[in-house]
Structure formats: C-alpha cells, structure tokens
Amino acid sequence: MVYKFRVILDVEEDIFRDIAILDEDTLEDFHNAIVNAFGFDGLEIASFYTCDDTWNQEDEISLFDTGDVIGEQKIMSDYQLSELLNKENTKIIYVYDFINMWTFLVELASIEEQVIGNTYPETLFSHGEMPEESVEKSFEAENDDIYNDFEDDYDEDDLDMLDGGESYEDFGFEENWN
C-alpha cells in the first residue's frame, strides 16, 4: 500500500509538501523523503514524535540511538510506517535540526494501492517557499496572571510534616532508618 502524507511546516504561512511513500518503508526512509522535499541538506539530526489527535507530543523516535545502553532504544530505522500510522492513528510530529527546531505536523491523508511503475517515495505536491530561517517559537503563557492562580498563603511552617505532634514512628519508620 501507499501512504500519502501532508507534511506541514509549523509557521503562519502555508508551507507544505504532499509525499507518497510505501507503508513498509521505515521512518528513516520517510525522514529522508521529508528532507529532500523541503530542500534540507540532511546533515542535521531529527526525530519523530508520536502524538494524539490534538498534536500533543508523546514518545520520541530519534534518527540515532541516544540511550545510555547502545541498542536498547528503538530508532527510525526500526519502525515501518505501518507500525505507527494507520486509519486510526494518522498524526505524527517531525522535528529537523534541534538548533533551529524546524517543526512539521505530519498527517496521513490517504492509503491507496501502489501504482506500478511509480517510484516511491515521491513528492506529489509542493506549496510555499521555505523561509531562510526557522521561526522562533514562544513558549510563554498568554496571560501573565496565570501564575497568580498558583500562589497561596503557605509559609515555611507548612512544610514541616511533624508539626502536629506526630513522631516518625507514627509513620511506620524510624527517623534514622538508613
């Protein structure tokens, strides 16, 4: 089967590419297709992130093993597209170049039969020009008063768990238990 994706650059302007790729291709193959479709040099690291239907980021799938124990972490080349994406799970986030943070919202638009003679992956449609630099992301609260919701009247005495006359034995352990 052929998966057809719309890969949207997360900026205000409409910049996207439609890419067709085989469902048995890996996330690494898809990474390479995205790099080529958007004209990157492919020299930077990247990751895919699983997400829910409202684009809330979940698990990272990186290009290279960055874990403490080599071989323990699954990477892009370990996943076929069909393992993660299907009619029910259609969205994934892609981030290229962790210095510039080019962020893409990727959505599976359709699943179709493979056309004999076509070469995959294939960029089907290209809309919009890539900006010279990535857009700086702002991660600040929209309303400065949001922080006031967390303020309360606690003071240092509220942090003492034994201020009610209890002893450590009342909690089932000794004060110097180690």
JSON list of C-alpha atoms in Angstrom, two decimals:
[
{"chain": "A", "resi": 1, "resn": "MET", "atom": "CA", "xyz": [0.00, 0.00, 0.00]},
{"chain": "A", "resi": 2, "resn": "VAL", "atom": "CA", "xyz": [0.99, 3.62, -0.50]},
{"chain": "A", "resi": 3, "resn": "TYR", "atom": "CA", "xyz": [0.65, 6.16, 2.28]},
{"chain": "A", "resi": 4, "resn": "LYS", "atom": "CA", "xyz": [0.03, 9.74, 1.17]},
{"chain": "A", "resi": 5, "resn": "PHE", "atom": "CA", "xyz": [1.04, 12.34, 3.72]},
{"chain": "A", "resi": 6, "resn": "ARG", "atom": "CA", "xyz": [0.67, 16.08, 4.02]},
{"chain": "A", "resi": 7, "resn": "VAL", "atom": "CA", "xyz": [3.76, 17.47, 5.78]},
{"chain": "A", "resi": 8, "resn": "ILE", "atom": "CA", "xyz": [3.10, 20.99, 7.07]},
{"chain": "A", "resi": 9, "resn": "LEU", "atom": "CA", "xyz": [5.80, 23.35, 8.34]},
{"chain": "A", "resi": 10, "resn": "ASP", "atom": "CA", "xyz": [4.62, 24.82, 11.66]},
{"chain": "A", "resi": 11, "resn": "VAL", "atom": "CA", "xyz": [4.66, 28.51, 10.65]},
{"chain": "A", "resi": 12, "resn": "GLU", "atom": "CA", "xyz": [1.93, 31.07, 9.95]},
{"chain": "A", "resi": 13, "resn": "GLU", "atom": "CA", "xyz": [2.32, 30.88, 6.15]},
{"chain": "A", "resi": 14, "resn": "ASP", "atom": "CA", "xyz": [1.02, 27.84, 4.28]},
{"chain": "A", "resi": 15, "resn": "ILE", "atom": "CA", "xyz": [4.11, 25.76, 3.54]},
{"chain": "A", "resi": 16, "resn": "PHE", "atom": "CA", "xyz": [3.57, 22.06, 2.94]},
{"chain": "A", "resi": 17, "resn": "ARG", "atom": "CA", "xyz": [4.54, 19.08, 0.83]},
{"chain": "A", "resi": 18, "resn": "ASP", "atom": "CA", "xyz": [2.45, 16.06, -0.11]},
{"chain": "A", "resi": 19, "resn": "ILE", "atom": "CA", "xyz": [4.55, 12.90, -0.08]},
{"chain": "A", "resi": 20, "resn": "ALA", "atom": "CA", "xyz": [3.68, 9.36, -1.21]},
{"chain": "A", "resi": 21, "resn": "ILE", "atom": "CA", "xyz": [5.66, 6.53, 0.37]},
{"chain": "A", "resi": 22, "resn": "LEU", "atom": "CA", "xyz": [5.23, 2.78, 0.74]},
{"chain": "A", "resi": 23, "resn": "ASP", "atom": "CA", "xyz": [3.69, 1.60, 4.01]},
{"chain": "A", "resi": 24, "resn": "GLU", "atom": "CA", "xyz": [6.54, -0.88, 4.57]},
{"chain": "A", "resi": 25, "resn": "ASP", "atom": "CA", "xyz": [9.18, 1.88, 4.30]},
{"chain": "A", "resi": 26, "resn": "THR", "atom": "CA", "xyz": [10.78, 2.94, 7.58]},
{"chain": "A", "resi": 27, "resn": "LEU", "atom": "CA", "xyz": [10.54, 6.20, 9.45]},
{"chain": "A", "resi": 28, "resn": "GLU", "atom": "CA", "xyz": [14.14, 6.78, 8.35]},
{"chain": "A", "resi": 29, "resn": "ASP", "atom": "CA", "xyz": [13.03, 6.50, 4.70]},
{"chain": "A", "resi": 30, "resn": "PHE", "atom": "CA", "xyz": [10.26, 8.98, 5.47]},
{"chain": "A", "resi": 31, "resn": "HIS", "atom": "CA", "xyz": [12.74, 11.30, 7.20]},
{"chain": "A", "resi": 32, "resn": "ASN", "atom": "CA", "xyz": [14.88, 11.26, 4.02]},
{"chain": "A", "resi": 33, "resn": "ALA", "atom": "CA", "xyz": [11.82, 11.97, 1.87]},
{"chain": "A", "resi": 34, "resn": "ILE", "atom": "CA", "xyz": [10.90, 14.98, 4.04]},
{"chain": "A", "resi": 35, "resn": "VAL", "atom": "CA", "xyz": [14.49, 16.28, 3.97]},
{"chain": "A", "resi": 36, "resn": "ASN", "atom": "CA", "xyz": [14.52, 16.07, 0.16]},
{"chain": "A", "resi": 37, "resn": "ALA", "atom": "CA", "xyz": [11.02, 17.54, -0.27]},
{"chain": "A", "resi": 38, "resn": "PHE", "atom": "CA", "xyz": [11.87, 20.62, 1.81]},
{"chain": "A", "resi": 39, "resn": "GLY", "atom": "CA", "xyz": [15.40, 21.08, 0.43]},
{"chain": "A", "resi": 40, "resn": "PHE", "atom": "CA", "xyz": [17.40, 20.45, 3.61]},
{"chain": "A", "resi": 41, "resn": "ASP", "atom": "CA", "xyz": [20.97, 19.20, 3.35]},
{"chain": "A", "resi": 42, "resn": "GLY", "atom": "CA", "xyz": [20.27, 16.19, 5.58]},
{"chain": "A", "resi": 43, "resn": "LEU", "atom": "CA", "xyz": [23.24, 16.84, 7.86]},
{"chain": "A", "resi": 44, "resn": "GLU", "atom": "CA", "xyz": [21.24, 17.63, 11.00]},
{"chain": "A", "resi": 45, "resn": "ILE", "atom": "CA", "xyz": [19.68, 15.26, 13.50]},
{"chain": "A", "resi": 46, "resn": "ALA", "atom": "CA", "xyz": [15.93, 14.76, 13.59]},
{"chain": "A", "resi": 47, "resn": "SER", "atom": "CA", "xyz": [13.19, 12.97, 15.49]},
{"chain": "A", "resi": 48, "resn": "PHE", "atom": "CA", "xyz": [9.62, 11.91, 15.02]},
{"chain": "A", "resi": 49, "resn": "TYR", "atom": "CA", "xyz": [7.22, 12.18, 17.94]},
{"chain": "A", "resi": 50, "resn": "THR", "atom": "CA", "xyz": [4.05, 10.20, 18.30]},
{"chain": "A", "resi": 51, "resn": "CYS", "atom": "CA", "xyz": [1.12, 12.40, 19.27]},
{"chain": "A", "resi": 52, "resn": "ASP", "atom": "CA", "xyz": [-2.58, 12.32, 19.99]},
{"chain": "A", "resi": 53, "resn": "ASP", "atom": "CA", "xyz": [-5.36, 13.72, 17.78]},
{"chain": "A", "resi": 54, "resn": "THR", "atom": "CA", "xyz": [-4.75, 17.26, 19.08]},
{"chain": "A", "resi": 55, "resn": "TRP", "atom": "CA", "xyz": [-1.00, 17.17, 18.34]},
{"chain": "A", "resi": 56, "resn": "ASN", "atom": "CA", "xyz": [0.10, 16.70, 21.97]},
{"chain": "A", "resi": 57, "resn": "GLN", "atom": "CA", "xyz": [3.61, 15.29, 21.79]},
{"chain": "A", "resi": 58, "resn": "GLU", "atom": "CA", "xyz": [4.21, 11.81, 23.22]},
{"chain": "A", "resi": 59, "resn": "ASP", "atom": "CA", "xyz": [7.12, 9.41, 22.55]},
{"chain": "A", "resi": 60, "resn": "GLU", "atom": "CA", "xyz": [10.30, 10.37, 20.69]},
{"chain": "A", "resi": 61, "resn": "ILE", "atom": "CA", "xyz": [11.71, 8.22, 17.89]},
{"chain": "A", "resi": 62, "resn": "SER", "atom": "CA", "xyz": [15.15, 9.57, 17.04]},
{"chain": "A", "resi": 63, "resn": "LEU", "atom": "CA", "xyz": [17.34, 9.13, 14.00]},
{"chain": "A", "resi": 64, "resn": "PHE", "atom": "CA", "xyz": [20.22, 7.80, 16.11]},
{"chain": "A", "resi": 65, "resn": "ASP", "atom": "CA", "xyz": [20.39, 5.80, 19.33]},
{"chain": "A", "resi": 66, "resn": "THR", "atom": "CA", "xyz": [20.83, 8.36, 22.12]},
{"chain": "A", "resi": 67, "resn": "GLY", "atom": "CA", "xyz": [20.17, 6.00, 25.01]},
{"chain": "A", "resi": 68, "resn": "ASP", "atom": "CA", "xyz": [22.54, 5.05, 27.80]},
{"chain": "A", "resi": 69, "resn": "VAL", "atom": "CA", "xyz": [22.79, 1.46, 26.56]},
{"chain": "A", "resi": 70, "resn": "ILE", "atom": "CA", "xyz": [23.53, 1.14, 22.83]},
{"chain": "A", "resi": 71, "resn": "GLY", "atom": "CA", "xyz": [20.91, -0.94, 21.06]},
{"chain": "A", "resi": 72, "resn": "GLU", "atom": "CA", "xyz": [18.30, -0.62, 23.79]},
{"chain": "A", "resi": 73, "resn": "GLN", "atom": "CA", "xyz": [16.49, 2.34, 22.21]},
{"chain": "A", "resi": 74, "resn": "LYS", "atom": "CA", "xyz": [14.47, 1.83, 19.02]},
{"chain": "A", "resi": 75, "resn": "ILE", "atom": "CA", "xyz": [15.26, 4.34, 16.28]},
{"chain": "A", "resi": 76, "resn": "MET", "atom": "CA", "xyz": [13.66, 5.44, 12.99]},
{"chain": "A", "resi": 77, "resn": "SER", "atom": "CA", "xyz": [15.11, 2.54, 11.01]},
{"chain": "A", "resi": 78, "resn": "ASP", "atom": "CA", "xyz": [13.44, 0.08, 13.42]},
{"chain": "A", "resi": 79, "resn": "TYR", "atom": "CA", "xyz": [9.87, 1.18, 12.58]},
{"chain": "A", "resi": 80, "resn": "GLN", "atom": "CA", "xyz": [7.89, 0.58, 9.42]},
{"chain": "A", "resi": 81, "resn": "LEU", "atom": "CA", "xyz": [5.36, 3.34, 8.76]},
{"chain": "A", "resi": 82, "resn": "SER", "atom": "CA", "xyz": [2.51, 0.85, 9.05]},
{"chain": "A", "resi": 83, "resn": "GLU", "atom": "CA", "xyz": [3.57, 0.01, 12.63]},
{"chain": "A", "resi": 84, "resn": "LEU", "atom": "CA", "xyz": [2.79, 3.54, 13.84]},
{"chain": "A", "resi": 85, "resn": "LEU", "atom": "CA", "xyz": [0.39, 5.09, 11.37]},
{"chain": "A", "resi": 86, "resn": "ASN", "atom": "CA", "xyz": [-2.92, 3.81, 10.03]},
{"chain": "A", "resi": 87, "resn": "LYS", "atom": "CA", "xyz": [-6.55, 4.89, 9.57]},
{"chain": "A", "resi": 88, "resn": "GLU", "atom": "CA", "xyz": [-6.96, 5.38, 13.33]},
{"chain": "A", "resi": 89, "resn": "ASN", "atom": "CA", "xyz": [-3.53, 6.93, 14.08]},
{"chain": "A", "resi": 90, "resn": "THR", "atom": "CA", "xyz": [-2.95, 9.49, 11.36]},
{"chain": "A", "resi": 91, "resn": "LYS", "atom": "CA", "xyz": [-0.72, 12.12, 13.00]},
{"chain": "A", "resi": 92, "resn": "ILE", "atom": "CA", "xyz": [2.93, 12.36, 13.90]},
{"chain": "A", "resi": 93, "resn": "ILE", "atom": "CA", "xyz": [5.27, 15.29, 14.59]},
{"chain": "A", "resi": 94, "resn": "TYR", "atom": "CA", "xyz": [8.64, 15.66, 12.87]},
{"chain": "A", "resi": 95, "resn": "VAL", "atom": "CA", "xyz": [11.46, 17.93, 14.10]},
{"chain": "A", "resi": 96, "resn": "TYR", "atom": "CA", "xyz": [14.54, 18.56, 11.98]},
{"chain": "A", "resi": 97, "resn": "ASP", "atom": "CA", "xyz": [17.67, 20.33, 13.25]},
{"chain": "A", "resi": 98, "resn": "PHE", "atom": "CA", "xyz": [17.42, 20.73, 17.01]},
{"chain": "A", "resi": 99, "resn": "ILE", "atom": "CA", "xyz": [19.21, 24.08, 16.92]},
{"chain": "A", "resi": 100, "resn": "ASN", "atom": "CA", "xyz": [16.72, 25.69, 14.52]},
{"chain": "A", "resi": 101, "resn": "MET", "atom": "CA", "xyz": [13.80, 23.44, 15.52]},
{"chain": "A", "resi": 102, "resn": "TRP", "atom": "CA", "xyz": [12.12, 23.10, 12.12]},
{"chain": "A", "resi": 103, "resn": "THR", "atom": "CA", "xyz": [8.85, 21.55, 13.28]},
{"chain": "A", "resi": 104, "resn": "PHE", "atom": "CA", "xyz": [6.41, 19.77, 10.99]},
{"chain": "A", "resi": 105, "resn": "LEU", "atom": "CA", "xyz": [2.90, 18.46, 11.54]},
{"chain": "A", "resi": 106, "resn": "VAL", "atom": "CA", "xyz": [2.57, 15.28, 9.51]},
{"chain": "A", "resi": 107, "resn": "GLU", "atom": "CA", "xyz": [-0.81, 13.75, 8.72]},
{"chain": "A", "resi": 108, "resn": "LEU", "atom": "CA", "xyz": [-1.71, 10.61, 6.81]},
{"chain": "A", "resi": 109, "resn": "ALA", "atom": "CA", "xyz": [-4.20, 11.82, 4.18]},
{"chain": "A", "resi": 110, "resn": "SER", "atom": "CA", "xyz": [-4.95, 8.54, 2.39]},
{"chain": "A", "resi": 111, "resn": "ILE", "atom": "CA", "xyz": [-3.95, 4.93, 1.92]},
{"chain": "A", "resi": 112, "resn": "GLU", "atom": "CA", "xyz": [-4.05, 3.78, -1.70]},
{"chain": "A", "resi": 113, "resn": "GLU", "atom": "CA", "xyz": [-2.94, 0.94, -3.94]},
{"chain": "A", "resi": 114, "resn": "GLN", "atom": "CA", "xyz": [0.59, 1.14, -5.28]},
{"chain": "A", "resi": 115, "resn": "VAL", "atom": "CA", "xyz": [0.79, 2.34, -8.87]},
{"chain": "A", "resi": 116, "resn": "ILE", "atom": "CA", "xyz": [3.02, 0.04, -10.90]},
{"chain": "A", "resi": 117, "resn": "GLY", "atom": "CA", "xyz": [5.89, 1.99, -12.45]},
{"chain": "A", "resi": 118, "resn": "ASN", "atom": "CA", "xyz": [5.87, 4.80, -9.88]},
{"chain": "A", "resi": 119, "resn": "THR", "atom": "CA", "xyz": [8.96, 5.35, -7.77]},
{"chain": "A", "resi": 120, "resn": "TYR", "atom": "CA", "xyz": [8.45, 5.85, -4.06]},
{"chain": "A", "resi": 121, "resn": "PRO", "atom": "CA", "xyz": [8.93, 7.94, -2.04]},
{"chain": "A", "resi": 122, "resn": "GLU", "atom": "CA", "xyz": [7.64, 10.70, -4.28]},
{"chain": "A", "resi": 123, "resn": "THR", "atom": "CA", "xyz": [6.87, 14.36, -3.66]},
{"chain": "A", "resi": 124, "resn": "LEU", "atom": "CA", "xyz": [3.40, 14.77, -5.16]},
{"chain": "A", "resi": 125, "resn": "PHE", "atom": "CA", "xyz": [2.77, 18.45, -4.48]},
{"chain": "A", "resi": 126, "resn": "SER", "atom": "CA", "xyz": [4.74, 21.38, -3.13]},
{"chain": "A", "resi": 127, "resn": "HIS", "atom": "CA", "xyz": [3.20, 24.57, -1.78]},
{"chain": "A", "resi": 128, "resn": "GLY", "atom": "CA", "xyz": [5.03, 27.58, -0.33]},
{"chain": "A", "resi": 129, "resn": "GLU", "atom": "CA", "xyz": [8.66, 28.56, -0.08]},
{"chain": "A", "resi": 130, "resn": "MET", "atom": "CA", "xyz": [10.84, 27.66, 2.89]},
{"chain": "A", "resi": 131, "resn": "PRO", "atom": "CA", "xyz": [11.87, 30.71, 4.94]},
{"chain": "A", "resi": 132, "resn": "GLU", "atom": "CA", "xyz": [15.58, 31.47, 5.23]},
{"chain": "A", "resi": 133, "resn": "GLU", "atom": "CA", "xyz": [15.46, 30.87, 9.00]},
{"chain": "A", "resi": 134, "resn": "SER", "atom": "CA", "xyz": [13.14, 28.94, 11.24]},
{"chain": "A", "resi": 135, "resn": "VAL", "atom": "CA", "xyz": [10.55, 30.88, 13.18]},
{"chain": "A", "resi": 136, "resn": "GLU", "atom": "CA", "xyz": [11.46, 31.42, 16.81]},
{"chain": "A", "resi": 137, "resn": "LYS", "atom": "CA", "xyz": [8.93, 29.66, 18.99]},
{"chain": "A", "resi": 138, "resn": "SER", "atom": "CA", "xyz": [7.46, 31.36, 22.04]},
{"chain": "A", "resi": 139, "resn": "PHE", "atom": "CA", "xyz": [6.61, 29.15, 24.98]},
{"chain": "A", "resi": 140, "resn": "GLU", "atom": "CA", "xyz": [5.28, 31.84, 27.30]},
{"chain": "A", "resi": 141, "resn": "ALA", "atom": "CA", "xyz": [1.86, 31.96, 28.88]},
{"chain": "A", "resi": 142, "resn": "GLU", "atom": "CA", "xyz": [-0.68, 34.05, 27.01]},
{"chain": "A", "resi": 143, "resn": "ASN", "atom": "CA", "xyz": [-1.85, 35.64, 30.26]},
{"chain": "A", "resi": 144, "resn": "ASP", "atom": "CA", "xyz": [0.70, 36.74, 32.85]},
{"chain": "A", "resi": 145, "resn": "ASP", "atom": "CA", "xyz": [-1.95, 36.37, 35.57]},
{"chain": "A", "resi": 146, "resn": "ILE", "atom": "CA", "xyz": [-1.92, 32.58, 35.09]},
{"chain": "A", "resi": 147, "resn": "TYR", "atom": "CA", "xyz": [0.90, 32.36, 37.64]},
{"chain": "A", "resi": 148, "resn": "ASN", "atom": "CA", "xyz": [-1.23, 34.06, 40.28]},
{"chain": "A", "resi": 149, "resn": "ASP", "atom": "CA", "xyz": [-3.56, 31.05, 40.26]},
{"chain": "A", "resi": 150, "resn": "PHE", "atom": "CA", "xyz": [-0.80, 29.01, 41.89]},
{"chain": "A", "resi": 151, "resn": "GLU", "atom": "CA", "xyz": [0.07, 31.44, 44.65]},
{"chain": "A", "resi": 152, "resn": "ASP", "atom": "CA", "xyz": [-1.25, 30.67, 48.11]},
{"chain": "A", "resi": 153, "resn": "ASP", "atom": "CA", "xyz": [-0.61, 31.55, 51.72]},
{"chain": "A", "resi": 154, "resn": "TYR", "atom": "CA", "xyz": [1.88, 28.75, 52.51]},
{"chain": "A", "resi": 155, "resn": "ASP", "atom": "CA", "xyz": [4.92, 29.52, 54.58]},
{"chain": "A", "resi": 156, "resn": "GLU", "atom": "CA", "xyz": [7.90, 27.55, 55.89]},
{"chain": "A", "resi": 157, "resn": "ASP", "atom": "CA", "xyz": [5.87, 26.08, 58.78]},
{"chain": "A", "resi": 158, "resn": "ASP", "atom": "CA", "xyz": [3.52, 24.39, 56.31]},
{"chain": "A", "resi": 159, "resn": "LEU", "atom": "CA", "xyz": [6.38, 22.27, 55.02]},
{"chain": "A", "resi": 160, "resn": "ASP", "atom": "CA", "xyz": [7.02, 20.61, 58.42]},
{"chain": "A", "resi": 161, "resn": "MET", "atom": "CA", "xyz": [5.16, 17.29, 58.28]},
{"chain": "A", "resi": 162, "resn": "LEU", "atom": "CA", "xyz": [5.60, 16.71, 62.03]},
{"chain": "A", "resi": 163, "resn": "ASP", "atom": "CA", "xyz": [4.09, 19.95, 63.29]},
{"chain": "A", "resi": 164, "resn": "GLY", "atom": "CA", "xyz": [1.01, 18.19, 64.67]},
{"chain": "A", "resi": 165, "resn": "GLY", "atom": "CA", "xyz": [2.85, 16.37, 67.47]},
{"chain": "A", "resi": 166, "resn": "GLU", "atom": "CA", "xyz": [3.43, 13.18, 65.45]},
{"chain": "A", "resi": 167, "resn": "SER", "atom": "CA", "xyz": [6.69, 11.24, 65.58]},
{"chain": "A", "resi": 168, "resn": "TYR", "atom": "CA", "xyz": [8.47, 9.31, 62.86]},
{"chain": "A", "resi": 169, "resn": "GLU", "atom": "CA", "xyz": [7.31, 6.08, 64.49]},
{"chain": "A", "resi": 170, "resn": "ASP", "atom": "CA", "xyz": [3.72, 7.13, 63.81]},
{"chain": "A", "resi": 171, "resn": "PHE", "atom": "CA", "xyz": [4.53, 6.87, 60.09]},
{"chain": "A", "resi": 172, "resn": "GLY", "atom": "CA", "xyz": [5.95, 3.33, 60.34]},
{"chain": "A", "resi": 173, "resn": "PHE", "atom": "CA", "xyz": [9.65, 4.10, 60.09]},
{"chain": "A", "resi": 174, "resn": "GLU", "atom": "CA", "xyz": [12.48, 5.30, 62.24]},
{"chain": "A", "resi": 175, "resn": "GLU", "atom": "CA", "xyz": [13.99, 8.79, 61.94]},
{"chain": "A", "resi": 176, "resn": "ASN", "atom": "CA", "xyz": [17.45, 7.36, 61.13]},
{"chain": "A", "resi": 177, "resn": "TRP", "atom": "CA", "xyz": [16.27, 4.40, 59.08]},
{"chain": "A", "resi": 178, "resn": "ASN", "atom": "CA", "xyz": [19.33, 4.17, 56.85]}
]
